């Protein structure tokens, strides 16, 4: 599904290489986790895949179901089925959460040549999915993420994911800033979307999240590369010993 | 020739082609305005009050030509049940207008009234304009009082249900129109005034509003369409005890617009809100100049002005809150912001507070910024095309001003107009 080959990325503004040849394939129906020290390039990878400005791809490729992602505008990548749950969701004063959701859903449908959702139909679906994430109607009415707590922002990300039903979901530290209950809600939200047609790339520092969202494959990223790949046991190893042993082993 | 003489001689040339309409009851008001104007002369670019807006095209003897522009849209207030009064290039159009009558008010044209022997406006016409000349001179307002060819006089005695809509059409590329309205709301009376349309190649409009105790005046206007049109407008209002004055203006297009709003809160616990949203592309110069005087206890005033500028457009804001010594418990708020969609556009702002009372809460802020790139990417990453995302964020920026409109029906119409404009002006 998601195929990343030898991806090399530098900052557009300064001559600094951040991703130094990332290879990664996520198959449909699978959950891959990426762990790794701060600053190793995990968020950069998620941004480059979703098309954020400020990065220059100097080599390699990334495709979704064979379609070259790097050639597409961010909105086209979204319409192609890519979704990024942001590490730091953005606050947008003046744009209502509901308006935002409906605009996004219908824009994607339009881009794919599907019919737009009617207001009534949309309302029904959004209420239902918001409820399972304990997002109340007040949060739906408020401007996007404005005044939301850290946990509310992350739940709002998952609501967007649930509404957009992407093929490939990237979650960047969705667990950071969550208490135990919120973590459970978010994980349930993610698990509800697990499907054999859908792939997940879960970026996290903690085994905690992976207790809920069971990964099939775990990768360790360091200094702009995937340095080790293994099964779920790799995450447990990190939890117990930190990254030092693994980094020493691959150095 | 000194500066003063050059101003005066320029003024003589400017008004040579204008004449003061004759009127039994209004002659003294008109003559006093002529005198005020003669003592001031026309504004010069070096005047502090005209530092950001060049008065040249307003001073010119002839109105600069303004091509007619048809955006193929219906008029903004067409769907509203209203009393419509139409002026074409400043000339009353009886056929297009509704009958001038309504319950709880008398409504009449200035030119009709001036033919009568006496009129209720005898003490009102030009009165607020004359007071509004201090401490800052407003020559175009004096010129208006002196030479206005027509206007609408409304005396409101109760709650008027249907809004009065003055619609200004533009049909002649060189028209030069001067209109003067007087609106008097008696105690507890209510009126909504709507104004729309490009009006003329050059338009000088003045509106004096007397808001008595506990009366409510709502005003929503749009100035738009013709890219080359020019306008200088004044609103003067006096507010009585517990009265409410709310005015919102949407401005799109126009080579030059200078909107002055001069308010005096004279009765305790009065409320005055003035707001404006303006959007300009290219050869667009928009100036909001506001002067609010608090002269009573416990009054609230708000100024909310937002401007979206692109392709070399210019936005100006000059806003002043003056709090007199006895105006304790004044609550004054002023915000002026611009969204610059490129590096060529500019926003010039001069916010001012002058406070002589000690127990007041006044705040003001002025900012200029670009679109939030992070927010834009966030929207796009959810599948919203960049153009549409830009429009959403632009509307969000303007929302604080549009939200000042009390009626949801009217604010929805304004948002529709803004959406249409943004869609037509994508980069
Ligand atoms: N826009 C940017 N400007 C400057 N440095 C950046 C930028 N984006 C990423 N970096 C740098 O790239 C490295 C990787 O960052 P990031 O991808 O956020 O790491 P992680 O998510 O793994 O913690 C860090 O050294 C970070 O400081
Ligand atoms: Mg990160």
XYZ file of C-alpha atoms and ligand atoms in Angstrom:
706
model
C 0.000 0.000 0.000
C 2.488 2.622 1.193
C 5.860 2.146 -0.362
C 8.812 4.310 0.593
C 12.114 3.709 -1.112
C 15.423 5.255 -0.135
C 13.694 8.528 0.691
C 16.121 11.391 1.240
C 14.930 14.744 2.472
C 16.630 18.023 3.301
C 15.295 21.256 4.692
C 14.408 23.622 1.853
C 15.774 26.678 3.648
C 19.092 25.359 4.897
C 21.369 22.647 3.691
C 20.513 20.067 6.320
C 19.714 16.487 5.503
C 17.062 15.010 7.783
C 15.992 11.771 6.137
C 18.964 9.874 4.856
C 17.414 7.055 2.887
C 14.253 5.666 4.453
C 12.913 2.331 3.232
C 9.519 1.245 4.467
C 6.572 -0.695 3.111
C 3.205 -0.830 4.859
C 0.863 -3.482 3.522
C -2.908 -3.128 3.484
C -4.476 -4.418 6.692
C -1.258 -4.042 8.684
C -0.200 -1.799 11.520
C 3.402 -0.648 11.476
C 4.883 1.278 14.374
C 7.844 3.626 14.229
C 9.743 4.374 17.389
C 12.913 6.343 17.780
C 14.651 9.091 19.719
C 13.488 12.703 19.471
C 14.845 14.426 16.421
C 15.369 11.239 14.453
C 13.054 12.408 11.660
C 9.735 10.679 12.381
C 7.580 13.789 12.083
C 9.538 14.915 9.062
C 8.713 11.629 7.361
C 5.007 12.130 8.078
C 5.084 15.721 6.818
C 6.943 14.864 3.650
C 4.469 12.103 2.902
C 1.552 14.474 3.349
C 3.142 17.249 1.313
C 4.102 20.003 3.708
C 6.188 22.876 2.354
C 9.677 23.478 3.616
C 11.221 20.142 2.746
C 13.099 19.127 -0.343
C 13.106 15.545 -1.510
C 16.599 14.935 -2.808
C 16.218 11.288 -3.618
C 14.064 8.185 -3.445
C 10.319 7.739 -3.839
C 7.052 7.330 -1.991
C 3.879 5.896 -3.446
C 0.410 4.961 -2.297
C -1.110 2.024 -4.172
C 1.352 2.677 -6.949
C 0.539 6.373 -7.239
C 3.548 8.681 -6.821
C 2.694 10.718 -3.717
C 5.525 13.173 -4.122
C 4.032 14.519 -7.350
C 0.713 15.372 -5.728
C -0.550 18.456 -3.898
C -1.434 17.873 -0.218
C -5.178 17.852 -0.982
C -4.641 15.343 -3.782
C -2.731 13.066 -1.431
C -5.653 13.290 0.977
C -8.108 12.465 -1.789
C -5.881 9.534 -2.755
C -6.452 8.183 0.752
C -3.583 9.457 2.875
C -4.271 10.851 6.319
C -1.941 12.299 8.930
C -3.043 12.694 12.539
C -0.810 15.607 13.537
C 1.552 15.530 16.482
C 0.491 19.141 17.068
C -3.005 19.701 15.633
C -3.424 23.259 14.381
C -5.887 25.735 15.881
C -7.985 27.587 13.307
C -9.900 30.499 14.837
C -13.037 31.473 12.949
C -13.562 28.134 11.191
C -16.154 25.941 12.876
C -15.132 22.344 13.471
C -18.265 21.037 11.793
C -17.892 23.312 8.753
C -14.299 22.171 8.477
C -15.223 18.483 8.636
C -17.988 18.773 6.083
C -15.863 20.865 3.730
C -13.103 18.261 3.945
C -15.370 15.250 3.459
C -17.132 16.796 0.484
C -13.945 18.116 -1.085
C -12.504 14.587 -1.048
C -15.688 13.089 -2.417
C -15.751 15.654 -5.186
C -12.097 15.002 -6.021
C -12.879 11.289 -6.331
C -15.919 11.966 -8.496
C -18.370 10.866 -5.797
C -21.571 12.616 -4.732
C -21.320 15.117 -1.896
C -22.875 14.161 1.431
C -26.069 15.988 2.231
C -26.102 18.161 5.333
C -28.534 15.831 7.095
C -26.636 12.687 6.206
C -23.376 14.262 7.280
C -24.823 15.418 10.579
C -26.070 11.960 11.396
C -22.753 10.279 10.711
C -20.651 12.888 12.460
C -22.810 12.788 15.608
C -22.555 9.030 15.781
C -18.783 8.950 15.365
C -18.216 11.913 17.654
C -20.174 10.159 20.352
C -17.931 7.112 20.421
C -14.972 9.474 20.851
C -16.824 11.410 23.578
C -16.773 14.582 21.496
C -19.817 16.649 22.441
C -21.810 18.979 20.226
C -20.115 21.980 21.788
C -16.731 20.755 20.549
C -18.209 20.254 17.108
C -19.475 23.820 17.014
C -16.347 25.489 18.315
C -13.607 26.718 15.989
C -11.226 23.943 14.949
C -9.073 22.951 17.945
C -9.354 26.413 19.528
C -9.317 26.092 23.288
C -9.288 22.291 23.046
C -7.199 20.453 25.617
C -4.347 18.290 24.384
C -6.520 15.188 24.654
C -9.466 16.856 22.906
C -7.260 17.837 20.013
C -6.075 14.259 19.578
C -9.605 12.896 19.753
C -10.608 15.469 17.167
C -7.863 14.133 14.889
C -9.299 10.649 15.200
C -12.781 11.974 14.464
C -11.480 13.507 11.252
C -9.872 10.197 10.381
C -13.125 8.370 11.061
C -15.055 10.779 8.850
C -12.560 10.768 5.987
C -12.067 6.992 6.020
C -8.572 7.107 4.536
C -6.732 4.079 3.134
C -3.465 4.913 4.796
C -3.400 6.459 8.259
C -0.291 7.982 9.779
C -0.532 8.784 13.474
C 2.221 11.021 14.779
C 2.544 10.693 18.559
C -1.206 10.619 18.930
C -0.645 9.269 22.441
C 1.397 12.200 23.691
C -0.511 14.324 26.164
C -3.223 11.716 26.680
C -4.303 10.367 30.027
C -5.177 6.685 30.404
C -8.870 7.136 29.586
C -8.247 9.322 26.559
C -5.636 6.843 25.351
C -8.248 4.131 25.536
C -10.797 6.196 23.607
C -8.308 7.071 20.916
C -7.116 3.477 20.597
C -10.658 2.211 20.330
C -11.285 4.819 17.647
C -8.279 3.592 15.731
C -9.076 -0.079 16.218
C -12.612 0.490 14.958
C -11.067 1.614 11.691
C -8.776 -1.373 11.360
C -9.705 -3.117 8.203
C -7.990 -5.346 5.723
C -8.035 -2.579 3.138
C -6.409 -0.040 5.419
C -2.829 0.470 6.515
C -1.530 2.222 9.633
C 1.773 3.824 10.464
C 1.849 4.631 14.164
C 4.616 6.869 15.439
C 5.080 6.617 19.177
C 7.557 6.584 22.008
C 5.577 4.270 24.214
C 4.599 0.680 24.457
C 1.469 1.903 26.254
C -0.245 2.836 22.993
C 0.919 -0.374 21.339
C -0.752 -2.376 24.108
C -4.012 -1.050 22.705
C -3.167 -0.798 19.022
C -1.287 -4.009 18.395
C 1.362 -3.520 15.723
C 2.344 -6.168 13.207
C 5.752 -4.647 12.573
C 7.927 -2.301 14.627
C 10.646 -0.084 13.161
C 13.282 1.873 14.980
C 14.275 5.136 13.370
C 17.458 6.940 14.259
C 19.277 9.786 12.640
C 17.088 9.812 9.520
C 17.084 6.084 8.835
C 15.182 2.960 9.795
C 17.903 1.162 11.707
C 16.046 -1.897 12.896
C 12.820 -3.703 12.074
C 11.155 -6.448 14.038
C 7.948 -7.744 15.563
C 5.993 -6.377 18.532
C 8.749 -7.611 20.855
C 11.002 -4.832 19.581
C 8.707 -2.253 21.172
C 8.911 -4.109 24.487
C 12.677 -4.086 24.258
C 12.657 -0.315 23.782
C 10.290 0.066 26.697
C 12.648 -1.858 28.951
C 16.078 -0.752 27.797
C 15.579 2.500 25.911
C 17.198 3.101 22.556
C 20.815 2.973 23.661
C 21.320 -0.774 23.241
C 19.699 -0.902 19.830
C 21.629 2.122 18.602
C 24.883 0.695 19.882
C 24.130 -2.621 18.208
C 23.537 -1.063 14.772
C 26.321 1.524 15.016
C 0.532 82.223 -3.106
C 0.534 80.729 0.421
C -0.910 77.380 1.390
C -4.098 78.897 2.740
C -4.721 80.905 -0.417
C -3.944 78.000 -2.682
C -6.457 75.869 -0.776
C -9.088 78.537 -1.096
C -8.525 79.098 -4.777
C -8.595 75.355 -5.337
C -11.865 75.272 -3.463
C -13.359 78.043 -5.605
C -12.585 76.007 -8.713
C -13.928 72.838 -7.114
C -17.318 74.308 -6.216
C -17.668 76.623 -9.225
C -19.932 74.147 -10.988
C -22.029 73.387 -7.906
C -25.001 75.334 -6.675
C -26.711 75.614 -3.325
C -30.356 74.548 -3.670
C -32.791 77.239 -2.569
C -34.933 76.574 0.471
C -36.884 78.709 2.901
C -36.004 76.712 5.979
C -32.678 75.262 4.938
C -31.011 78.358 3.476
C -29.309 79.259 6.740
C -27.971 75.701 7.232
C -26.673 75.599 3.698
C -25.100 79.058 3.990
C -23.420 78.148 7.270
C -21.925 75.074 5.621
C -20.640 77.152 2.713
C -18.993 79.404 5.265
C -17.431 76.467 7.129
C -16.101 75.100 3.899
C -14.662 78.456 2.839
C -12.814 78.781 6.121
C -11.303 75.285 5.825
C -10.546 74.945 2.151
C -9.979 71.535 0.611
C -7.736 68.971 2.283
C -4.126 68.736 1.184
C -1.981 65.604 1.133
C 0.227 67.080 3.827
C -2.680 67.370 6.266
C -2.226 64.953 9.136
C -5.730 63.567 8.629
C -5.023 62.885 4.942
C -1.544 61.489 5.360
C -2.516 58.001 4.207
C -5.155 58.903 1.631
C -4.462 61.290 -1.199
C -7.462 63.640 -1.575
C -6.443 64.608 -5.127
C -9.180 62.769 -6.992
C -11.757 64.043 -4.502
C -10.466 67.591 -4.890
C -10.434 67.406 -8.700
C -12.970 69.615 -10.436
C -14.345 66.766 -12.512
C -15.029 63.279 -11.254
C -12.453 60.877 -12.695
C -14.136 58.471 -15.093
C -15.282 55.153 -13.617
C -16.234 52.298 -15.929
C -19.445 50.445 -15.134
C -18.957 46.911 -13.924
C -21.570 44.221 -13.891
C -20.577 41.240 -11.778
C -23.809 39.503 -12.883
C -25.076 39.268 -9.365
C -28.356 40.229 -7.810
C -28.385 43.143 -5.401
C -27.393 42.117 -1.928
C -30.666 42.958 -0.179
C -33.053 41.754 -2.923
C -34.413 38.956 -0.778
C -35.200 41.248 2.162
C -38.695 42.637 2.673
C -37.801 46.335 2.631
C -38.728 49.803 1.530
C -36.409 50.491 -1.382
C -35.348 53.944 -2.494
C -33.266 54.112 -5.634
C -30.844 56.801 -6.719
C -29.139 56.486 -10.088
C -25.945 58.536 -10.226
C -27.353 60.513 -7.318
C -30.697 61.183 -9.051
C -33.854 59.811 -7.483
C -35.528 57.123 -9.597
C -39.242 57.205 -8.816
C -40.096 54.222 -10.990
C -37.563 51.940 -9.381
C -38.364 53.138 -5.870
C -41.129 52.017 -3.547
C -43.706 54.491 -2.345
C -42.165 56.681 0.340
C -44.317 55.811 3.307
C -44.332 53.462 6.225
C -45.812 53.087 9.653
C -44.080 54.719 12.605
C -42.112 57.022 10.361
C -42.248 59.884 7.953
C -39.934 59.527 4.998
C -39.302 62.097 2.365
C -36.759 63.323 -0.146
C -34.594 66.286 0.801
C -35.336 68.030 -2.490
C -39.084 67.726 -1.919
C -38.781 68.935 1.657
C -36.700 71.946 0.680
C -39.588 73.235 -1.404
C -41.775 73.458 1.681
C -42.008 76.474 3.979
C -40.947 74.699 7.137
C -39.613 71.271 7.988
C -38.672 69.207 11.024
C -35.107 68.935 9.762
C -34.578 72.706 10.017
C -32.677 72.229 13.297
C -31.031 68.992 12.229
C -29.672 69.477 8.736
C -25.931 70.043 9.009
C -26.055 70.283 12.804
C -24.009 67.150 13.563
C -21.688 67.823 10.688
C -20.983 71.310 12.108
C -20.170 69.852 15.530
C -18.112 67.097 13.903
C -15.755 69.693 12.404
C -14.033 69.993 15.781
C -11.446 68.971 16.726
C -10.706 67.636 13.227
C -11.825 69.336 10.048
C -13.833 67.362 7.511
C -14.099 69.598 4.446
C -15.946 67.067 2.259
C -18.683 66.839 4.866
C -19.129 70.613 4.842
C -19.123 70.539 1.057
C -21.803 67.894 1.224
C -24.046 69.873 3.581
C -23.679 72.932 1.376
C -24.198 71.375 -2.042
C -26.085 68.086 -1.643
C -28.645 67.821 -4.424
C -30.921 65.358 -2.679
C -31.161 62.788 0.072
C -33.622 61.054 2.319
C -35.111 62.490 5.515
C -36.546 59.953 7.917
C -38.318 60.759 11.144
C -38.871 57.602 13.171
C -41.422 57.641 15.979
C -41.736 53.952 16.822
C -40.467 50.577 15.747
C -40.160 50.342 11.974
C -40.403 46.700 10.972
C -39.256 46.844 7.379
C -35.724 48.044 6.783
C -35.296 51.113 4.615
C -32.926 50.295 1.771
C -31.268 53.116 -0.108
C -29.882 51.628 -3.272
C -27.317 53.568 -5.265
C -26.946 52.646 -8.905
C -24.255 53.817 -11.225
C -25.104 54.306 -14.914
C -22.964 57.194 -16.081
C -19.173 56.881 -16.258
C -18.487 60.441 -15.138
C -21.260 61.051 -12.640
C -20.497 63.115 -9.554
C -23.162 62.680 -6.891
C -23.729 64.437 -3.559
C -26.451 63.133 -1.252
C -27.298 64.060 2.321
C -29.576 62.039 4.581
C -30.988 62.993 7.951
C -32.447 60.364 10.250
C -34.056 61.212 13.544
C -35.134 58.469 15.920
C -37.419 59.567 18.724
C -37.272 57.988 22.162
C -37.515 54.197 21.943
C -37.790 54.196 18.139
C -36.105 51.536 15.981
C -34.899 51.561 12.410
C -32.678 49.430 10.222
C -31.080 51.263 7.322
C -29.577 49.298 4.450
C -27.451 50.873 1.743
C -25.900 49.276 -1.284
C -24.468 49.963 -4.694
C -21.636 51.789 -6.405
C -23.596 55.098 -6.554
C -21.553 57.146 -9.032
C -18.116 57.665 -10.526
C -17.542 59.956 -7.568
C -19.867 59.924 -4.609
C -19.989 62.239 -1.629
C -22.525 61.056 0.886
C -23.332 62.232 4.349
C -25.754 60.793 6.851
C -26.678 62.504 10.102
C -28.352 60.287 12.669
C -30.013 61.488 15.852
C -30.591 58.569 18.176
C -32.756 59.627 21.118
C -32.895 57.861 24.484
C -33.475 54.126 24.243
C -33.742 54.268 20.471
C -31.993 51.693 18.266
C -30.385 52.298 14.910
C -28.951 49.449 12.847
C -27.087 50.134 9.666
C -25.706 47.651 7.161
C -24.227 48.808 3.909
C -22.229 47.458 1.017
C -20.063 49.503 -1.267
C -18.815 47.611 -4.195
C -18.714 46.637 -7.788
C -17.140 49.305 -9.931
C -13.389 49.131 -9.666
C -12.767 52.755 -10.582
C -15.441 54.400 -8.453
C -14.533 56.824 -5.692
C -16.424 57.720 -2.592
C -16.107 59.864 0.477
C -18.799 59.196 3.036
C -19.592 60.517 6.496
C -21.823 59.213 9.214
C -22.446 61.584 12.090
C -24.444 60.320 15.016
C -25.472 61.570 18.446
C -26.503 58.926 20.935
C -28.895 59.424 23.839
C -29.248 57.490 27.069
C -29.328 53.697 26.660
C -29.536 54.074 22.913
C -27.936 51.646 20.489
C -26.112 52.449 17.279
C -24.648 49.666 15.150
C -23.142 50.200 11.751
C -21.455 47.656 9.501
C -19.920 48.268 6.096
C -18.721 45.788 3.501
C -16.476 47.323 0.882
C -15.241 45.467 -2.169
C -13.506 47.079 -5.118
C -13.314 50.827 -5.689
C -10.284 52.973 -6.534
C -10.877 55.111 -3.462
C -13.204 54.874 -0.511
C -12.937 57.067 2.548
C -15.565 56.253 5.147
C -15.650 58.589 8.099
C -17.740 57.826 11.120
C -18.088 60.460 13.820
C -20.033 59.428 16.888
C -20.828 61.160 20.146
C -22.123 59.178 23.092
C -23.985 61.870 24.980
C -26.418 59.868 27.118
C -25.425 57.417 29.840
C -25.174 53.706 29.024
C -25.311 54.165 25.267
C -23.813 51.566 22.928
C -22.033 52.248 19.660
C -20.542 49.590 17.406
C -18.897 50.402 14.100
C -17.482 47.606 12.017
C -16.144 47.138 8.552
C -14.930 44.327 6.336
C -13.161 45.337 3.183
C -11.617 43.259 0.458
C -9.470 44.736 -2.254
C -7.483 43.505 -5.195
C -5.033 45.673 -7.090
C -5.980 49.297 -7.542
C -7.971 49.508 -4.328
C -7.626 52.102 -1.640
C -9.867 51.882 1.367
C -9.812 54.217 4.336
C -11.838 53.874 7.536
C -11.609 56.952 9.681
C -13.511 56.813 12.946
C -13.848 59.340 15.753
C -15.806 58.320 18.817
C -16.367 60.751 21.673
C -17.508 59.409 25.030
C -19.249 62.213 26.879
C -21.482 60.295 29.305
C -21.189 57.633 31.980
C -21.167 53.888 31.363
C -21.132 53.877 27.564
C -19.679 51.147 25.427
C -18.073 51.598 22.031
C -16.550 49.007 19.720
C -14.662 49.460 16.498
C -13.886 46.304 14.545
C -12.261 46.727 11.152
C -10.807 43.963 9.009
C -9.200 44.297 5.625
C -8.088 41.723 3.086
C -5.597 43.176 0.647
C -3.865 41.729 -2.397
C -2.003 42.771 -5.526
C -0.947 46.178 -4.293
C -4.165 47.165 -2.542
C -3.978 49.705 0.275
C -5.940 49.758 3.499
C -6.051 52.642 5.949
C -7.460 52.838 9.442
C -7.563 55.963 11.565
C -9.541 55.357 14.696
C -9.827 57.502 17.743
C -11.556 57.112 21.067
C -11.852 60.369 23.005
C -13.040 59.994 26.583
C -14.174 63.267 28.161
C -13.475 63.916 31.875
C -16.970 62.971 33.024
C -17.284 59.824 30.933
C -16.524 57.425 33.769
C -17.019 53.675 33.334
C -16.371 53.957 29.638
C -15.758 50.677 27.866
C -13.947 51.324 24.610
C -12.623 48.646 22.296
C -10.907 49.084 19.000
C -9.322 46.532 16.714
C -8.053 46.998 13.197
C -6.424 44.165 11.330
C -5.321 43.444 7.850
C -4.629 40.219 6.056
C -1.999 40.862 3.421
C -2.173 38.197 0.761
C 1.094 39.277 -0.854
C 4.081 41.566 -0.287
C 2.767 44.333 -2.556
C -0.184 45.311 -0.438
C -0.050 47.638 2.528
C -1.982 48.536 5.620
C -1.546 51.890 7.311
C -3.052 52.296 10.730
C -3.248 55.060 13.277
C -5.130 53.987 16.375
C -5.524 56.678 19.016
C -6.812 56.894 22.553
C -7.266 60.190 24.335
C -8.606 59.695 27.835
C -9.462 62.320 30.430
C -11.538 60.198 32.813
C -9.855 57.869 35.314
C -12.303 54.993 35.619
C -12.314 53.610 32.089
C -11.442 50.395 30.274
C -10.153 51.074 26.802
C -8.163 48.755 24.605
C -6.941 48.923 21.097
C -4.920 46.777 18.793
C -3.767 46.835 15.236
C -2.110 44.007 13.348
C -1.059 43.138 9.869
C -0.269 39.629 8.811
C -0.206 36.965 6.163
C -2.297 33.814 5.948
C -1.375 31.219 8.541
C 0.594 28.653 6.529
C 0.233 25.987 9.199
C -3.545 26.335 9.144
C -3.541 26.295 5.365
C -1.544 23.064 5.270
C -3.757 21.523 7.916
C -6.866 22.226 5.823
C -5.227 20.999 2.614
C -3.985 17.835 4.324
C -7.654 17.030 4.964
C -8.383 17.292 1.268
C -9.571 20.884 1.012
C -8.157 22.430 -2.197
C -5.769 25.298 -1.543
C -8.054 27.954 -3.099
C -10.983 26.873 -1.011
C -8.827 26.620 2.106
C -7.558 30.148 1.489
C -11.135 31.420 1.197
C -12.138 29.652 4.400
C -9.273 31.211 6.320
C -9.965 34.623 4.788
C -13.613 34.467 5.799
C -12.532 33.344 9.247
C -10.318 36.419 9.456
C -13.234 38.675 8.498
C -15.682 36.929 10.806
C -15.118 39.152 13.838
C -16.272 42.176 11.825
C -19.183 40.414 10.109
C -20.317 39.040 13.475
C -21.009 42.612 14.552
C -24.129 42.515 12.377
C -27.045 41.872 14.670
C -29.316 40.123 12.180
C -28.261 36.632 11.049
C -30.227 37.057 7.833
C -28.235 40.154 6.956
C -24.896 38.725 8.005
C -25.564 35.620 5.869
C -26.131 37.893 2.864
C -22.859 39.666 3.568
C -21.008 36.341 3.865
C -22.519 35.234 0.534
C -21.212 38.402 -1.103
C -17.798 37.881 0.423
C -17.673 34.263 -0.721
C -18.564 35.312 -4.241
C -15.935 38.013 -4.258
C -13.219 35.707 -2.936
C -14.067 33.075 -5.523
C -13.781 35.626 -8.321
C -10.490 36.977 -7.011
C -8.431 33.866 -6.553
C -4.798 34.252 -7.519
N 11.259 23.003 9.612
C 12.372 22.643 10.273
N 13.322 23.585 10.520
C 14.455 23.247 11.165
N 14.733 22.020 11.599
C 13.831 21.058 11.392
C 12.589 21.316 10.729
N 11.869 20.182 10.661
C 12.645 19.242 11.257
N 13.810 19.765 11.686
C 14.900 19.040 12.365
O 14.940 17.773 11.807
C 15.195 16.806 12.786
C 14.086 15.779 12.817
O 12.925 16.369 13.403
P 11.566 15.583 13.542
O 11.207 15.022 12.234
O 10.577 16.519 14.168
O 11.948 14.454 14.581
P 11.062 13.512 15.477
O 9.644 13.651 15.051
O 11.615 12.148 15.203
O 11.285 13.936 16.878
C 15.379 17.544 14.082
O 16.753 17.768 14.265
C 14.657 18.824 13.842
O 15.183 19.869 14.615
Mg 7.912 14.282 16.116
